[in-house]
Coordinates of N, CA, C and O in Angstrom, one line a residue:
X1 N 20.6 13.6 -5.8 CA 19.6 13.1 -6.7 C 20.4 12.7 -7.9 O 21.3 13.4 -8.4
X2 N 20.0 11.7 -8.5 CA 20.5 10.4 -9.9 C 20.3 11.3 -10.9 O 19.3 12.0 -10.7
X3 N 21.0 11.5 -12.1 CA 20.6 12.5 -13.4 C 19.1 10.8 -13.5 O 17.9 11.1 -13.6
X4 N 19.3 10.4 -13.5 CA 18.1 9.0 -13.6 C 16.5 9.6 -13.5 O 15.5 9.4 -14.1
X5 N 16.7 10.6 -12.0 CA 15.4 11.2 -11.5 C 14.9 11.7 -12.1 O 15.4 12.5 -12.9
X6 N 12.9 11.4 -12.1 CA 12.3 12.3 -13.1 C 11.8 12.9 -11.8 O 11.8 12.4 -10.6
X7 N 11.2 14.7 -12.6 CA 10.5 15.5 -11.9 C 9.4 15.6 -11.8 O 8.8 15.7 -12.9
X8 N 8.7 15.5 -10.6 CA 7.3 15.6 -10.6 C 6.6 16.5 -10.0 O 7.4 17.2 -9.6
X9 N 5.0 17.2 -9.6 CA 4.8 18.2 -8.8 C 3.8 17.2 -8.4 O 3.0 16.6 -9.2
X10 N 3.7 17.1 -7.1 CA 2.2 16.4 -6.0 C 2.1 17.5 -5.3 O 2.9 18.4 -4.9
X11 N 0.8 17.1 -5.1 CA 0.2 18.1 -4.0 C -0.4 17.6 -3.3 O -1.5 17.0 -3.5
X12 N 0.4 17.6 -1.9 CA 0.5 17.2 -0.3 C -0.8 18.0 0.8 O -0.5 19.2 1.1
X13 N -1.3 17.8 1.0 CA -2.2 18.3 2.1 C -1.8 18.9 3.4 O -1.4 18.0 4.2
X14 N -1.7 20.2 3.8 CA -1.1 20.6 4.4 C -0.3 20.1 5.7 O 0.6 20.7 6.3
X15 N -1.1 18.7 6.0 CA -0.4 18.6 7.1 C 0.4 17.4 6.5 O 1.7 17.5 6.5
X16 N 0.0 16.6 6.2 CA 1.2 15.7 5.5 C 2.1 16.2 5.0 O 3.2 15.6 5.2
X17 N 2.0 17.4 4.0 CA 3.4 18.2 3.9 C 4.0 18.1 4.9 O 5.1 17.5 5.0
X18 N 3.4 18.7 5.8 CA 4.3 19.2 7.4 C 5.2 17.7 8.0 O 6.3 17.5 8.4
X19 N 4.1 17.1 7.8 CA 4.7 15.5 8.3 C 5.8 14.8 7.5 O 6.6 14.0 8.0
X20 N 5.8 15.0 6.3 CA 6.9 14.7 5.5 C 7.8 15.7 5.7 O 9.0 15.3 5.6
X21 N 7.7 16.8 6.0 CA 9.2 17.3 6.1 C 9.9 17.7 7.7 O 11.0 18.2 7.8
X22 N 8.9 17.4 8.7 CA 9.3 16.7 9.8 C 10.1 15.4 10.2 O 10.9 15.4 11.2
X23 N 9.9 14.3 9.3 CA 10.4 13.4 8.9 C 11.7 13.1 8.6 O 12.5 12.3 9.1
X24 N 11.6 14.3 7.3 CA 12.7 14.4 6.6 C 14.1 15.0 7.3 O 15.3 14.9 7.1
X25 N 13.5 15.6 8.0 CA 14.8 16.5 9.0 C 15.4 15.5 10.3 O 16.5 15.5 10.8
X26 N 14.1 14.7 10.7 CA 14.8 14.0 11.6 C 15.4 12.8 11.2 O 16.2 12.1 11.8
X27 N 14.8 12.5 9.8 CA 16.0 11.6 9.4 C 16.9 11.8 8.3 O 17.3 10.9 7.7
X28 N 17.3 13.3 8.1 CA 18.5 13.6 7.8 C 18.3 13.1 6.0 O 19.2 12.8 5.3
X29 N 17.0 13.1 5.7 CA 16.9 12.9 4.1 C 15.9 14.0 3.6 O 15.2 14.7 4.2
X30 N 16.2 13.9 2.1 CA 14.7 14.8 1.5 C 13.3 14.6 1.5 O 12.8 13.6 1.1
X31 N 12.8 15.3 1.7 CA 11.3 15.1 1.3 C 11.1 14.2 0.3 O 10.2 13.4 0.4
X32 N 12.1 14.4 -1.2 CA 11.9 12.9 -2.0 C 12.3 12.0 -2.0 O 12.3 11.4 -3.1
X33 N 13.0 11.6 -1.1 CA 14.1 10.3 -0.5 C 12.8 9.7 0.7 O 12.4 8.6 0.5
X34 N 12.3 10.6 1.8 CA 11.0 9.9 2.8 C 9.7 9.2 1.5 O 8.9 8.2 1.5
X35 N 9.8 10.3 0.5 CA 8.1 9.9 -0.3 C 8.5 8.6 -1.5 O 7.7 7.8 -1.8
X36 N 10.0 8.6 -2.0 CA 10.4 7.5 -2.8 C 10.4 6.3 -1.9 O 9.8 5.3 -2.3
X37 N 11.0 6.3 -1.0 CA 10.8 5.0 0.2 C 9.2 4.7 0.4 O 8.8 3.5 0.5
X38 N 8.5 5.8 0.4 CA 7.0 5.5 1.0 C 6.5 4.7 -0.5 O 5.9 3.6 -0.4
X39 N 6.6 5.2 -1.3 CA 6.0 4.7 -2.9 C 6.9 3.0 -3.2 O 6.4 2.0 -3.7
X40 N 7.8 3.1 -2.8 CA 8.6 1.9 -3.0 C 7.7 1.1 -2.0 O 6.8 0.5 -2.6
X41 N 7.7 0.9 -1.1 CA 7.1 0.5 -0.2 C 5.7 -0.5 -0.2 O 5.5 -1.6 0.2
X42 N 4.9 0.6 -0.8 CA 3.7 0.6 -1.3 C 3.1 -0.3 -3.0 O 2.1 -0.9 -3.4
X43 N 4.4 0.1 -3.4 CA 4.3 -0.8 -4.7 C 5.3 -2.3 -4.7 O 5.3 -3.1 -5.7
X44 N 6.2 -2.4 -3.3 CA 6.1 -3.8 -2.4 C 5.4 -4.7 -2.0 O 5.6 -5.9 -2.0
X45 N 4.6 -4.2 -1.7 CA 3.3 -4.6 -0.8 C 2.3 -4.8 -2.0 O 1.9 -6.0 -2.0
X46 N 1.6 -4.0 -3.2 CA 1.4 -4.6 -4.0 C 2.0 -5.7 -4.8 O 1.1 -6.6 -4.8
X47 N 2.7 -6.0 -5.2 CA 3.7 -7.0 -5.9 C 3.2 -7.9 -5.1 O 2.4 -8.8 -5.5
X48 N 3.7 -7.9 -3.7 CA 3.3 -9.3 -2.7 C 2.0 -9.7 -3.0 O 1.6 -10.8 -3.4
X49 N 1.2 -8.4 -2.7 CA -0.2 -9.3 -3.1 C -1.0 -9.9 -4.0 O -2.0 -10.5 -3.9
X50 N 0.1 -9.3 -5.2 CA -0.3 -9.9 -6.6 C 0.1 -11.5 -6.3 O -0.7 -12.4 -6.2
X51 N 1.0 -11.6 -6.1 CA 1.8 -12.3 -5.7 C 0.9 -13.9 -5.2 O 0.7 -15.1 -5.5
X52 N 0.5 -13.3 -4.4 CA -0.5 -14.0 -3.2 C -1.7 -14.3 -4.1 O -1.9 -15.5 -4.5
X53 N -2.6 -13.4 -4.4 CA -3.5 -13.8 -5.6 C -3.1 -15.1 -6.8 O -3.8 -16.0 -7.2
X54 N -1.8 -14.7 -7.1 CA -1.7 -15.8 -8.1 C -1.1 -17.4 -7.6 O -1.0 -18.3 -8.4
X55 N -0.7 -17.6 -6.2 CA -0.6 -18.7 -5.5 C -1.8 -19.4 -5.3 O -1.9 -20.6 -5.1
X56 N -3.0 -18.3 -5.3 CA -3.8 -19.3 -4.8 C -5.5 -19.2 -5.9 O -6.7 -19.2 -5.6
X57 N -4.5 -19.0 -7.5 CA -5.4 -19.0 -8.3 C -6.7 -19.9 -8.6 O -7.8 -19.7 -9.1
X58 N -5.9 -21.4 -7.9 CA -6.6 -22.9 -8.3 C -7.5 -23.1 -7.0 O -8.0 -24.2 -6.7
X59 N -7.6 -22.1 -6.2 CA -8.3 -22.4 -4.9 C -10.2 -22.0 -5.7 O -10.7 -21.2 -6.4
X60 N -10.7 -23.1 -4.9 CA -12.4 -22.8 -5.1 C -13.0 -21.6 -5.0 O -12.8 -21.2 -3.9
X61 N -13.6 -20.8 -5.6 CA -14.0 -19.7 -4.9 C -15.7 -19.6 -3.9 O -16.7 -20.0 -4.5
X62 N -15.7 -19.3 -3.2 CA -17.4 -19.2 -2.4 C -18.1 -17.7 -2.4 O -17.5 -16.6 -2.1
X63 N -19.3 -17.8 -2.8 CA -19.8 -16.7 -2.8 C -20.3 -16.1 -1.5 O -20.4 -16.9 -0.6
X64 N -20.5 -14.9 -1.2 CA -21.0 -14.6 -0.1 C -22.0 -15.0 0.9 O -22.1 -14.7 2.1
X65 N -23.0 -15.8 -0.2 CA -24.4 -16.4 0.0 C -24.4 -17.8 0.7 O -25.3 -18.2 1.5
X66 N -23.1 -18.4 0.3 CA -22.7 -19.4 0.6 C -21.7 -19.5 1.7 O -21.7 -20.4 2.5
X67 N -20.9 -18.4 1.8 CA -20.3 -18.3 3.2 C -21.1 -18.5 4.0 O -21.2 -19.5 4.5
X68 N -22.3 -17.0 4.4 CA -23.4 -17.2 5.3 C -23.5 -18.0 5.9 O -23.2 -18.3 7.1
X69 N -24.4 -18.8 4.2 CA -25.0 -20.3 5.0 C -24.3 -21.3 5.8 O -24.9 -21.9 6.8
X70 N -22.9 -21.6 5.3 CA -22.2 -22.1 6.1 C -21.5 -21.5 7.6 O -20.9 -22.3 8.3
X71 N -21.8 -20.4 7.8 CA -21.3 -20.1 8.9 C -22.9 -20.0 10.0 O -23.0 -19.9 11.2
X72 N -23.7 -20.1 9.1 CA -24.7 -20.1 10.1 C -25.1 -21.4 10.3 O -25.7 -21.5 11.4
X73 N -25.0 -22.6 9.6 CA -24.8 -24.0 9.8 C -23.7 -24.7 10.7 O -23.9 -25.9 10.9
X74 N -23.0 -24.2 11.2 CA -21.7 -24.4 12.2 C -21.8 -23.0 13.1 O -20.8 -22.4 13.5
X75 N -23.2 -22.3 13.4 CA -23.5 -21.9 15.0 C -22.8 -20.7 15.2 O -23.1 -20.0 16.2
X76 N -21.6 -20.2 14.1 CA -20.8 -18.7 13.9 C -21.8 -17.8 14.0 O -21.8 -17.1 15.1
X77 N -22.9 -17.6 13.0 CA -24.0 -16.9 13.4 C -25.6 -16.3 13.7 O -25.8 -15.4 14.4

């Protein structure tokens, strides 16, 4: 662990504890090396979809009322 690392305390549900430190043995890392990967991961995947949102800021938007109708006007439903 990096002097960089801050300390934290979460509280894991007993079995995801279990599953995180099953994990962790079979892949030969810590319990906060599997949950720093899982959190990185996760705030990847956010970023992307921000990401994604702001590509397609200038796109029209349709309301729900209006999908409907058009999906029930072309026989969808």
């Amino acid at each position: 662990m990096s002097e960089m690392s801050k300390r934290s305390t979460i509280y894991f549900e007993p079995e995801i504890h279990r599953a995180l430190r099953v994990k962790a043995a079979n892949t030969h890392q810590s319990v906060s090396e599997v949950v720093n990967e899982a959190v990185r991961l996760a705030l990847r995947e956010d970023a992307e979809d921000l990401s994604a949102f702001e590509e397609r800021v200038e796109e029209p938007t349709l309301s729900y009322e209006a999908l409907l109708k058009d999906l029930k006007s072309h026989g969808k439903l």
